[in-house]
Short mmCIF file of C-alpha atoms in Angstrom, two decimals:
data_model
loop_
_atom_site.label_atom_id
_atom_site.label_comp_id
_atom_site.label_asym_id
_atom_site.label_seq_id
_atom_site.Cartn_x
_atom_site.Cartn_y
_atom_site.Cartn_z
CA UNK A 1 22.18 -16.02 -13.79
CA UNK A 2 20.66 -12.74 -15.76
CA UNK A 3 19.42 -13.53 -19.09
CA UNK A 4 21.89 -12.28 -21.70
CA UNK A 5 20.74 -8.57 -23.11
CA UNK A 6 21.94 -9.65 -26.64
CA UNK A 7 19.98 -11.92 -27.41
CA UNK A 8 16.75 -12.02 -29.93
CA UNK A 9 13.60 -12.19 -27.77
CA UNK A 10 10.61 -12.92 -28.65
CA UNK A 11 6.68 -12.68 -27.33
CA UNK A 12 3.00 -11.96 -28.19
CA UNK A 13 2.78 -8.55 -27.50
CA UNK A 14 -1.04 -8.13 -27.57
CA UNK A 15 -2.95 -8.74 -24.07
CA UNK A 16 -4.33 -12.00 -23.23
CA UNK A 17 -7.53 -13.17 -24.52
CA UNK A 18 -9.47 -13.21 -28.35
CA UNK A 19 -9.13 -10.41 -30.53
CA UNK A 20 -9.54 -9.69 -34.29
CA UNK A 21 -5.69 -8.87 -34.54
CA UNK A 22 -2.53 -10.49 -32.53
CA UNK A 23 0.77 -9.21 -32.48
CA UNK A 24 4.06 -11.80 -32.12
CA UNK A 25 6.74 -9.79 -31.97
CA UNK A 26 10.93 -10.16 -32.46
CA UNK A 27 13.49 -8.08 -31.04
CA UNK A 28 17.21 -8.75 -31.73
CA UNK A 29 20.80 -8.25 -33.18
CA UNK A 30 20.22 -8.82 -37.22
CA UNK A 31 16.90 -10.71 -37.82
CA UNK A 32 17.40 -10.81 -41.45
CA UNK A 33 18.08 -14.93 -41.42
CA UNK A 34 15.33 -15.36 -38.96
CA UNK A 35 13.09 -13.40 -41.79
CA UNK A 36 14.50 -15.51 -44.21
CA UNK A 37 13.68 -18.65 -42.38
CA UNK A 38 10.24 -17.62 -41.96
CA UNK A 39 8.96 -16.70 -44.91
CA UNK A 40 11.77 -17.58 -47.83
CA UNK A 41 12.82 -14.11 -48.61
CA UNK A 42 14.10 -10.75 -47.39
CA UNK A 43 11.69 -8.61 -46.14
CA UNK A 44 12.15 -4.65 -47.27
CA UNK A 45 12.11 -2.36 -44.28
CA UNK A 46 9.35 -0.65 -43.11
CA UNK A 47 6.88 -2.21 -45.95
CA UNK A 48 4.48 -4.40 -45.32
CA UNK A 49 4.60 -7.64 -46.53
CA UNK A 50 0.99 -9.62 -46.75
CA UNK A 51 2.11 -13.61 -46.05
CA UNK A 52 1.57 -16.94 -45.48
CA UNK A 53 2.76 -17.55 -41.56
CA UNK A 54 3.93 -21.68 -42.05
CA UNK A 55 5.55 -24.42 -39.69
CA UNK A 56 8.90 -26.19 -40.50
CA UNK A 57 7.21 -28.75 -42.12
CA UNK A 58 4.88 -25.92 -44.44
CA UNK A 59 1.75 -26.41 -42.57
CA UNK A 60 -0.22 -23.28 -42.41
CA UNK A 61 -0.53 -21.60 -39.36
CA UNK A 62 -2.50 -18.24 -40.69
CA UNK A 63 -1.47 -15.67 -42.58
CA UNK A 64 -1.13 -11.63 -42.44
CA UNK A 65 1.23 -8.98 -42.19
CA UNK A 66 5.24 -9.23 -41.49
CA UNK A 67 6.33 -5.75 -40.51
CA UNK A 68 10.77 -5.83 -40.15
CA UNK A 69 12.08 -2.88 -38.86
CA UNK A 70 16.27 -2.06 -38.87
CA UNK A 71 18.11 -0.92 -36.16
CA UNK A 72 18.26 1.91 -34.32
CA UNK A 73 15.07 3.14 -36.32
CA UNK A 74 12.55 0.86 -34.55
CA UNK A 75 10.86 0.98 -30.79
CA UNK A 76 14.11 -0.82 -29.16
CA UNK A 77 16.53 0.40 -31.34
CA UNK A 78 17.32 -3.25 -32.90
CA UNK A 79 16.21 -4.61 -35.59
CA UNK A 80 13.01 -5.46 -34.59
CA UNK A 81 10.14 -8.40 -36.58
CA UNK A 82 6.32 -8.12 -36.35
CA UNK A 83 3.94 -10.49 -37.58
CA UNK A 84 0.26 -9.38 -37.08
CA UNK A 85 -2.21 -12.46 -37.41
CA UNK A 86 -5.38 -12.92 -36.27
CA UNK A 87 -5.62 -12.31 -32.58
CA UNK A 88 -6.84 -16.07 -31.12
CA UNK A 89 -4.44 -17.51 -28.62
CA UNK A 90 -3.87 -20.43 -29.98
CA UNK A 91 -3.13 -18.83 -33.39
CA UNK A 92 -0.67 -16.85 -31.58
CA UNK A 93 0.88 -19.80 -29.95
CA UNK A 94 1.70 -21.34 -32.73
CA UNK A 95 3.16 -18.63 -34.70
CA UNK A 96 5.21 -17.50 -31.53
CA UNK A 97 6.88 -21.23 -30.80
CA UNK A 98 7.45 -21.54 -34.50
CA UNK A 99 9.94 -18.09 -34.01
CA UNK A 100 11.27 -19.98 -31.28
CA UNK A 101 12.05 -23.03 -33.05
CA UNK A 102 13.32 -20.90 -36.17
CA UNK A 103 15.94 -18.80 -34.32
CA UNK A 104 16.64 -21.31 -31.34
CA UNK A 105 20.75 -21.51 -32.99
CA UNK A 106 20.51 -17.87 -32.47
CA UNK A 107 19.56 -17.63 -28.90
CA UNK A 108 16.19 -16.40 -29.70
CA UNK A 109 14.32 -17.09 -25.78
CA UNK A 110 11.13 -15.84 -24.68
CA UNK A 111 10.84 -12.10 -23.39
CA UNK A 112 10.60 -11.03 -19.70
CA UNK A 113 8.38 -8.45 -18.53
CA UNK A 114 9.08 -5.34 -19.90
CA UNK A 115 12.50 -6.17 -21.75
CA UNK A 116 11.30 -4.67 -25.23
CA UNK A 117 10.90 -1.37 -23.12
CA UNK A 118 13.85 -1.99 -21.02
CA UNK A 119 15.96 -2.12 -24.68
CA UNK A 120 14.89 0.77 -25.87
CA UNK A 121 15.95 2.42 -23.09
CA UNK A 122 19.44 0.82 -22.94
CA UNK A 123 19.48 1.48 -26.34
CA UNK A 124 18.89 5.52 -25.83
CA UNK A 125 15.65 5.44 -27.15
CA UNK A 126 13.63 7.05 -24.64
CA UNK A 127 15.00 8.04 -21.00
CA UNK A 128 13.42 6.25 -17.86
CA UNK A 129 10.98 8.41 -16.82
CA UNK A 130 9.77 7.78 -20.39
CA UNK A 131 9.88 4.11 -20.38
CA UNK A 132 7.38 4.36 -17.34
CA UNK A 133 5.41 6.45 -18.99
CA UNK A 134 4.70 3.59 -21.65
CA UNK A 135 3.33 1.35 -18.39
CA UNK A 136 1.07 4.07 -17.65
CA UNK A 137 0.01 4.87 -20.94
CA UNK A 138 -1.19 0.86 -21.12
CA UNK A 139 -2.83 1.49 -17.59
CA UNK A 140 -4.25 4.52 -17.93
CA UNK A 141 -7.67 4.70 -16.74
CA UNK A 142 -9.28 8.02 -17.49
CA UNK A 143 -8.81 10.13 -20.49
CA UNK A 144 -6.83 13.03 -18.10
CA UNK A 145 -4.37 9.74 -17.03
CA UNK A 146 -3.63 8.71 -20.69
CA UNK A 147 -3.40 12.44 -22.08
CA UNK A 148 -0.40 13.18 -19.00
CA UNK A 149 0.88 9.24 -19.55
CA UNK A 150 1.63 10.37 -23.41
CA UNK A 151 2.99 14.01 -22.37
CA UNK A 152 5.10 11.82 -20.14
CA UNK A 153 6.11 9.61 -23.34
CA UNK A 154 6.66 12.59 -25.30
CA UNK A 155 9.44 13.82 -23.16
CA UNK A 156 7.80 16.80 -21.44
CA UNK A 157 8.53 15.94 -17.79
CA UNK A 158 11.86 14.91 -18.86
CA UNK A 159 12.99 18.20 -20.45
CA UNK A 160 12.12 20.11 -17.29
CA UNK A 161 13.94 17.55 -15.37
CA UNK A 162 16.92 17.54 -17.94
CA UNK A 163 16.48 21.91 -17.98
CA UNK A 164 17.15 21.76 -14.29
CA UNK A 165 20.51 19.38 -14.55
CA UNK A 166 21.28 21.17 -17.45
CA UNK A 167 22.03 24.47 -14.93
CA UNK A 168 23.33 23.27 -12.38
CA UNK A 169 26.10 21.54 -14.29
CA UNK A 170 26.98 24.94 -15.58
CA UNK A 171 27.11 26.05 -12.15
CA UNK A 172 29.19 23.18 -10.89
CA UNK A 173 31.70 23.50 -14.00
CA UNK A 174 31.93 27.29 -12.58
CA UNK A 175 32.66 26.32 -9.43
CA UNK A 176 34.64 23.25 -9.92
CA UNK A 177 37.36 25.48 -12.31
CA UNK A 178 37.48 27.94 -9.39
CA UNK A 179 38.59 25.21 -7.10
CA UNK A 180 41.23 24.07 -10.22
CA UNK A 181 42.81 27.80 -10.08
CA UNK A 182 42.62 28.89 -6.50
CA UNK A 183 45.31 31.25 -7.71
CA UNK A 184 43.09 33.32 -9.36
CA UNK A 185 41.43 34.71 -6.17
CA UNK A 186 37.96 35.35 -8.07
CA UNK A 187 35.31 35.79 -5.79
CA UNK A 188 33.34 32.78 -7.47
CA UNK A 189 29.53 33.74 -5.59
CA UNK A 190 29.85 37.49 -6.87
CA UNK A 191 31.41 37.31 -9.73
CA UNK A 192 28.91 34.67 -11.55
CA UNK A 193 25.97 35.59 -9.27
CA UNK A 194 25.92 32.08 -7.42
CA UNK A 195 23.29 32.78 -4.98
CA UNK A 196 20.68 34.70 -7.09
CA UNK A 197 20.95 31.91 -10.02
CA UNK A 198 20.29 28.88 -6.90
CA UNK A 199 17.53 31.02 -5.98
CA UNK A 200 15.80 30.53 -9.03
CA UNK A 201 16.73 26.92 -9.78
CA UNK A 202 15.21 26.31 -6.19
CA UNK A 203 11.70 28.31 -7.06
CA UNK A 204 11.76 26.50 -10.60
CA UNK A 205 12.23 22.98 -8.52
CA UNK A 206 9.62 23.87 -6.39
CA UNK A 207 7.06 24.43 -9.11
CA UNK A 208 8.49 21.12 -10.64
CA UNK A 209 7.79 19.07 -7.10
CA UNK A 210 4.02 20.70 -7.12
CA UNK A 211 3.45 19.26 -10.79
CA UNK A 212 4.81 15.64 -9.61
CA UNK A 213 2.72 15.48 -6.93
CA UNK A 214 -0.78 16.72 -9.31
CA UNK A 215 1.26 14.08 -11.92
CA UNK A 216 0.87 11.18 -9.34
CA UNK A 217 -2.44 11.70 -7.76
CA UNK A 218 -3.31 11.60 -11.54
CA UNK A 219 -1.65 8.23 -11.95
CA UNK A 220 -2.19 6.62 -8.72
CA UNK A 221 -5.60 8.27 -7.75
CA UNK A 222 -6.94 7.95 -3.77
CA UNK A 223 -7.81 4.89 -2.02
CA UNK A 224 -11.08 6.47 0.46
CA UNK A 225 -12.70 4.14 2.50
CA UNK A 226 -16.15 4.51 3.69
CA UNK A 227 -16.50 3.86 7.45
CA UNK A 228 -19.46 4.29 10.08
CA UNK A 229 -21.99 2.05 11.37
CA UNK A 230 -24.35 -0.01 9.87
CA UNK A 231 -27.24 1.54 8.52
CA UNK A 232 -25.56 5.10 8.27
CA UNK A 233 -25.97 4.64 4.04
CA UNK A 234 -22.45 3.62 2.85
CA UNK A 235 -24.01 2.00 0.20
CA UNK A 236 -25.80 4.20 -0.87
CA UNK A 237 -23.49 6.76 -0.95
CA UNK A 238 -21.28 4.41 -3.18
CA UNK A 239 -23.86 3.56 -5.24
CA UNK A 240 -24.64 7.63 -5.61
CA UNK A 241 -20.80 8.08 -6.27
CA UNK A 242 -20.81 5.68 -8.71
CA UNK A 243 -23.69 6.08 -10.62
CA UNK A 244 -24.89 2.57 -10.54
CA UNK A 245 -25.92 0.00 -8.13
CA UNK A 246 -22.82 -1.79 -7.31
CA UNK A 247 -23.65 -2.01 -3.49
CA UNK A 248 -26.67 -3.74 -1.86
CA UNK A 249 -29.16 -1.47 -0.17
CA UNK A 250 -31.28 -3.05 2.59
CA UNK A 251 -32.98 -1.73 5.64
CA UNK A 252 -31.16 -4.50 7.31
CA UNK A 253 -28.17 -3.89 9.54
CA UNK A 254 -25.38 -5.32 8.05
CA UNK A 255 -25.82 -6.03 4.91
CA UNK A 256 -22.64 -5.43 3.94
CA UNK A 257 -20.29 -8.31 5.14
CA UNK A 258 -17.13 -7.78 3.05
CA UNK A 259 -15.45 -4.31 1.23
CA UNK A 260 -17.45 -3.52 -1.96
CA UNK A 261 -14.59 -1.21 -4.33
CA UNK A 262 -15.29 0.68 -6.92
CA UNK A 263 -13.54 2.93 -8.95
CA UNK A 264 -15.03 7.12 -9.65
CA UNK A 265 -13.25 9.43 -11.80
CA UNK A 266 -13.64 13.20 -10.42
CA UNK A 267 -12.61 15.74 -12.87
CA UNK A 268 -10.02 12.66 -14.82
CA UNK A 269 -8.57 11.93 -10.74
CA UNK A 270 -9.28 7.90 -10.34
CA UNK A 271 -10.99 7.15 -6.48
CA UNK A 272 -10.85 3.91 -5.23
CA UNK A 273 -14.14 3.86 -2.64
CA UNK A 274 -14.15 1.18 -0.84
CA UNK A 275 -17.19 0.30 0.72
CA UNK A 276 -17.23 -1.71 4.08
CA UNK A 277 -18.96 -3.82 7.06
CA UNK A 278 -20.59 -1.69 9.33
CA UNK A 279 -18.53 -0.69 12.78
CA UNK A 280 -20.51 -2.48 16.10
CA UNK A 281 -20.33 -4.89 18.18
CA UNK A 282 -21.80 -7.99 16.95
CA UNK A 283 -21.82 -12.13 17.67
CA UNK A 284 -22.16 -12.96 14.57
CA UNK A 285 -19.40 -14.57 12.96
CA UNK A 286 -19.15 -13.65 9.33
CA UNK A 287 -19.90 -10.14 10.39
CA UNK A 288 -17.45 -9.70 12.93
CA UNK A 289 -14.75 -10.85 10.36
CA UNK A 290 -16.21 -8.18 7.95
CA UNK A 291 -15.84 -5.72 10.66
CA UNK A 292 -11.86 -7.06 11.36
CA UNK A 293 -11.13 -6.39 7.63
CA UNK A 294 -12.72 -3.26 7.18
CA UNK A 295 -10.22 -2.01 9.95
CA UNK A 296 -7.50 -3.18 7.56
CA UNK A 297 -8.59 -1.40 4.89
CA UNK A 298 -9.18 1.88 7.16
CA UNK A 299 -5.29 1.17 8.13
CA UNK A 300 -4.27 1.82 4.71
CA UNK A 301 -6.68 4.34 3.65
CA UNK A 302 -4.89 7.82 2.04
CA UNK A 303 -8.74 9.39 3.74
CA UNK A 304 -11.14 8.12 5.44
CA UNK A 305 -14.86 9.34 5.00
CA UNK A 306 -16.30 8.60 8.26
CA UNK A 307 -20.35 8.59 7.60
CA UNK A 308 -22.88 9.18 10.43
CA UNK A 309 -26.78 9.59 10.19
CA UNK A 310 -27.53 13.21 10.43
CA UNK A 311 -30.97 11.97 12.49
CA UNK A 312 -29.28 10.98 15.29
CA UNK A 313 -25.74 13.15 15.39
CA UNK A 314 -23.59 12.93 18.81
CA UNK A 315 -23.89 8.44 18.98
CA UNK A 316 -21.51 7.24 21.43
CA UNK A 317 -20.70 4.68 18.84
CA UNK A 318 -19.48 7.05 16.78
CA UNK A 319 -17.10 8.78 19.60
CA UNK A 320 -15.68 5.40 19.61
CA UNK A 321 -14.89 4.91 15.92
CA UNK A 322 -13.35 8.53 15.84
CA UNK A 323 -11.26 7.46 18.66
CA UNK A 324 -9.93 4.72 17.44
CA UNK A 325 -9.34 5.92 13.41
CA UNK A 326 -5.45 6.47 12.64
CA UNK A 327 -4.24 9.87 13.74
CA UNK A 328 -2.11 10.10 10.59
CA UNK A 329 -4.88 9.94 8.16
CA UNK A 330 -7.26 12.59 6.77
CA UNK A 331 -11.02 12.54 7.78
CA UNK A 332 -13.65 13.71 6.46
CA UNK A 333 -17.09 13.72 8.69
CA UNK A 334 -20.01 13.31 6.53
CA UNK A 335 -23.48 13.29 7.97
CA UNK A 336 -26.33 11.41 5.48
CA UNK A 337 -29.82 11.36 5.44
CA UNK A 338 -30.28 15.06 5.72
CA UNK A 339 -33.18 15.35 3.39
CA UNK A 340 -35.08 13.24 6.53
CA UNK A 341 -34.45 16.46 9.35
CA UNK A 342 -37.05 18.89 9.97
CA UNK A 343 -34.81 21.86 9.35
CA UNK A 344 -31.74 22.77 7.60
CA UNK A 345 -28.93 20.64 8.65
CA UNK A 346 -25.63 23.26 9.88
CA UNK A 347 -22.55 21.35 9.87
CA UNK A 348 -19.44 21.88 12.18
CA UNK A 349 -16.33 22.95 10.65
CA UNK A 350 -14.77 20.56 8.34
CA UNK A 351 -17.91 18.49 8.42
CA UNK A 352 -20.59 18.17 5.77
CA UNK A 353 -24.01 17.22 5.06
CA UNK A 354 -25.53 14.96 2.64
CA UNK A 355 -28.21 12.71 1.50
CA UNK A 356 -27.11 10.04 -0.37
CA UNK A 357 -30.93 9.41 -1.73
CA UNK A 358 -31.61 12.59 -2.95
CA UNK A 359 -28.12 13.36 -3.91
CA UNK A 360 -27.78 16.47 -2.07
CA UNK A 361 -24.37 17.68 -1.36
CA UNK A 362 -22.32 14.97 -3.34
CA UNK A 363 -21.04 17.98 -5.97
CA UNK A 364 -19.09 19.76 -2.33
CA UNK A 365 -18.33 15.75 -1.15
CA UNK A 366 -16.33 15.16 -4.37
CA UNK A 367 -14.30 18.39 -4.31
CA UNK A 368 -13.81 17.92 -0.85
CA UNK A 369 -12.42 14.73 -1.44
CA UNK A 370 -9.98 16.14 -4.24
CA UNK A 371 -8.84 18.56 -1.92
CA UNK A 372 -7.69 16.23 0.48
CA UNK A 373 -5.88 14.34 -2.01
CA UNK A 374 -4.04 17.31 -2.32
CA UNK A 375 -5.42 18.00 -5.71
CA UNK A 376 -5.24 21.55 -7.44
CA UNK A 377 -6.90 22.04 -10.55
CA UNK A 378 -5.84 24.77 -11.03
CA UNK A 379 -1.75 23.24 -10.77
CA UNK A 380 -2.86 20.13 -12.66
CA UNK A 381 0.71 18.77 -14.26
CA UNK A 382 0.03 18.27 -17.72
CA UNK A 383 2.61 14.72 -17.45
CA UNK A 384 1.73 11.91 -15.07
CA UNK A 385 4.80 10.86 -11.83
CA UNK A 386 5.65 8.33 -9.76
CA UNK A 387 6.48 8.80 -6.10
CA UNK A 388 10.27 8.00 -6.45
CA UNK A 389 9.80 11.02 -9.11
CA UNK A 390 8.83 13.21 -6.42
CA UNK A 391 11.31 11.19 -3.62
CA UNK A 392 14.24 12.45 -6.37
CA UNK A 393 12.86 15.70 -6.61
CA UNK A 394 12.52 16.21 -2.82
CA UNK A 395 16.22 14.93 -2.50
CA UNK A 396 17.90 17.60 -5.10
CA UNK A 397 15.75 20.47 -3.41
CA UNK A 398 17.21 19.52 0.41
CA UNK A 399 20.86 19.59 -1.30
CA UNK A 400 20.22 22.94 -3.01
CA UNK A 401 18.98 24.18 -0.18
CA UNK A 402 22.20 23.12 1.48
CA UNK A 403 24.58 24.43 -1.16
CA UNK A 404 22.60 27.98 -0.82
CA UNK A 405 23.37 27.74 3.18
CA UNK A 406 26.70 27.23 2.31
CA UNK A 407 26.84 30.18 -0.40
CA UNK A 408 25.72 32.49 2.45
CA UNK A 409 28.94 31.76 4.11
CA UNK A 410 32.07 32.73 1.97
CA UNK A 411 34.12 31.38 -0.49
CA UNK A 412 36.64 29.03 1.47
CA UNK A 413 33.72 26.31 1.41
CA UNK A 414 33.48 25.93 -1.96
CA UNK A 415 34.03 22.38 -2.20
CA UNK A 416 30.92 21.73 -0.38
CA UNK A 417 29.39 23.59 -2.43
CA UNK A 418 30.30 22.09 -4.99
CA UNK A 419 29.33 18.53 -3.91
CA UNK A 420 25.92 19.60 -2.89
CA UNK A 421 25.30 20.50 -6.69
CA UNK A 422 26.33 17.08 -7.35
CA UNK A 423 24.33 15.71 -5.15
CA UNK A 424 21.33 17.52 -6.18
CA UNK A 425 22.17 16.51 -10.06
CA UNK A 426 22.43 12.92 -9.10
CA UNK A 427 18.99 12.76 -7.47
CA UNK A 428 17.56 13.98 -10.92
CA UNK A 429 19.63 12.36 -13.01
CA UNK A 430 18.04 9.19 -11.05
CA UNK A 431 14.59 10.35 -13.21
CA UNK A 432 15.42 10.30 -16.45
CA UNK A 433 18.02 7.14 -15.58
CA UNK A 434 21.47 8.90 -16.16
CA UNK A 435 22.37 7.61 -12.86
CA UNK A 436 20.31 4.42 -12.21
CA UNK A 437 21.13 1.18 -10.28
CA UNK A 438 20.15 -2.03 -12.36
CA UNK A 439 18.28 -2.69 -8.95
CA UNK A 440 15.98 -0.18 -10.02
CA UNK A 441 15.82 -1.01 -13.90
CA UNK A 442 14.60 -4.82 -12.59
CA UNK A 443 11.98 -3.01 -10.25
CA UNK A 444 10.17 -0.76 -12.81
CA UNK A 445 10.51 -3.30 -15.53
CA UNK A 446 9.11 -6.07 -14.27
CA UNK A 447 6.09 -4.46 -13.51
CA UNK A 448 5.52 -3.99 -16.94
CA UNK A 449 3.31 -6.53 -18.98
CA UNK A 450 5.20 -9.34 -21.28
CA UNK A 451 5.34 -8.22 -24.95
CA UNK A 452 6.33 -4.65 -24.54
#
């Protein structure tokens, strides 16, 4: 049975862990007699009150600073109680089951992932694409992520979203009143220029869909895997990439016996490089297992930067690998060690040479790599996305692309014209949670860390 979505809840809303501050925090229908059972008083709204935090019996527990704010005007549109203590878990415990015990007549239970967030959107305070802006604003890891999280939070993506819905429910209340008065005999696509006005809703959701996808290679970044034989400088490279030694660099064949991943920013984009067992045929047993999983990881690679040693270029080994790589992902070809050759090393088309030593060629490596990620810096969204962002997107521009095939027909199929511009406003409706399956809400939300 679903917890109830009345009742007071209740959780530490600061991570895990010691800090100098901790955060216990209320959210609930009238916590004015929970505040008075606390502390003995009322508490004023939006003041802060410096007190002691006590058990039933009057024990001490610590003291600091009770924060109550009244509904709507607080984050999830309740009435809302903060008491900020100091931030040791214990501490925290304490003052957390002693709420508990206070308001357990008045259904006060512990919070689930994400319900604080998941109130204040039932509550209308902030839309859906919103309230998943407030998970990526918590696990942002660049400055560029958290800078598009809080556009995101802000509303931006949302009021291009909502600008888009916003026109084609004029045009559907156009056409739908045509269909009411058939009588009339208006010429409904001439007469309130139909076609020209889907036109530029279906350039302006184009643009939108390029900005989702720059807004979720910002949030999600690219998992590139390092692949190639042993000895070929993988480590290196990731150590180069990364700017420290995070890899071990021997002369010794595989030295690497399990994925080494570490995470690059390039111009704010996260990379996940994941370094990995060298590709031969070996008895050894550890390395061999190495080997198994770093096809696994080249199975779910988004590209795959397949490193060879410019000294000896044209191995048979390497035909191999490249023959047995997944079709569906991008490559990249990267010959290292090019500072060892006798002349200047001349790549093949979409290849490119390197030497992970000297660090020669990384500055082309890394905005080769943000190319195939599909990155434009040039387009970079100024919000962050999701991929069922861009899924919804994708969806509304196939059904205004079918409601402009059917505008080039005439006006006796206006009905399915019609529903195609319902269809399309459904799909982004689905963003900003107009239209949203509780399916969906328990998805997103319970992703989101306990306490907010």
């Amino acid at each position: 049975m679903a917890p109830s979505t009345h009742a007071p809840i209740a959780a530490i809303a600061t991570a895990a862990g010691r800090g100098g501050i901790g955060v216990v925090r209320v959210s609930g229908p009238d916590l004015s007699v929970l505040a008075r059972r606390l502390f003995g008083r009322d508490l004023t709204p939006r003041h802060a009150h410096y007190l002691p935090f006590t058990a039933a019996d009057g024990e001490a527990l610590d003291e600091g600073i009770a924060l109550y704010f009244r509904a709507p005007q607080s984050y999830t549109g309740e009435d809302v109680l903060e008491l900020q203590g100091h931030g040791g878990p214990a501490v925290l415990r304490r003052i957390l089951d002693r709420c508990l015990q206070a308001g357990a007549d008045l259904g006060l239970r512990l919070a689930e992932p994400g319900e604080f967030t998941r109130r204040a959107f039932l509550n209308d305070r902030m839309d859906l694409a919103q309230a998943e802006a407030v998970a990526d604003l918590i696990d942002a890891s660049s400055v560029a992520a958290a800078r598009g999280a809080m556009a995101s939070l802000s509303g931006e993506f949302s009021a291009r979203v909502n600008d888009l819905s916003d026109r084609i429910i004029h045009l559907r209340m156009l056409v739908e009143a045509t269909l009411d008065f058939p009588e009339e005999e208006i010429d409904f696509l001439e007469k309130y220029q139909a076609r020209p006005t889907l036109q530029a809703l279906a350039a302006d959701l184009d643009t939108l869909i390029a900005q989702a996808r720059q807004g979720v290679i910002l949030r999600e970044g690219l998992h590139v895997v390092l692949a190639g034989q042993p000895n070929v400088g993988k480590s290196s490279l990731l150590n180069a990439l990364a700017g420290d030694e995070v890899a071990i660099v021997t002369p010794i064949a595989g030295t690497t016996r399990d994925k080494v991943v570490q995470e690059i920013h390039i111009d704010g984009v996260p990379l996940h490089i994941v370094d990995t067992a060298g590709l031969r045929d070996t008895d050894d047993t550890v390395e061999s297992l190495g080997i198994a999983r770093t096809w696994k990881e080249i199975e779910r690679a988004d590209v795959i930067l397949h490193l060879q040693d410019a000294t000896r270029p044209g191995d048979e080994l390497d035909t191999q690998i490249v023959a047995r790589l997944p079709e569906r992902t991008p490559l990249l070809t990267v010959f290292n060690k090019v500072d060892l050759l006798a002349r200047p090393f001349t790549p093949s088309a979409g290849q490119l040479g390197i030497s992970a030593r000297e660090g020669l060629g990384l500055d082309e490596l890394r905005a080769r790599l943000l190319a195939l990620a599909g990155w434009n810096p040039g387009a970079e969204s100024p919000w962050l996305a999701r991929e069922r962002h861009v899924h919804a997107l994708q969806d509304a521009a196939r059904h205004l692309a079918a409601a402009t095939e059917h505008a080039s027909q005439d006006d006796r199929v206006l009905d399915l014209f019609a529903e195609e511009l319902r269809l399309a406003h459904d799909s982004l409706s689905s963003i900003t949670g107009r239209f949203t399956s509780d399916d969906l809400l328990g998805e997103i939300f319970s992703s989101f860390c306990i306490g907010k």
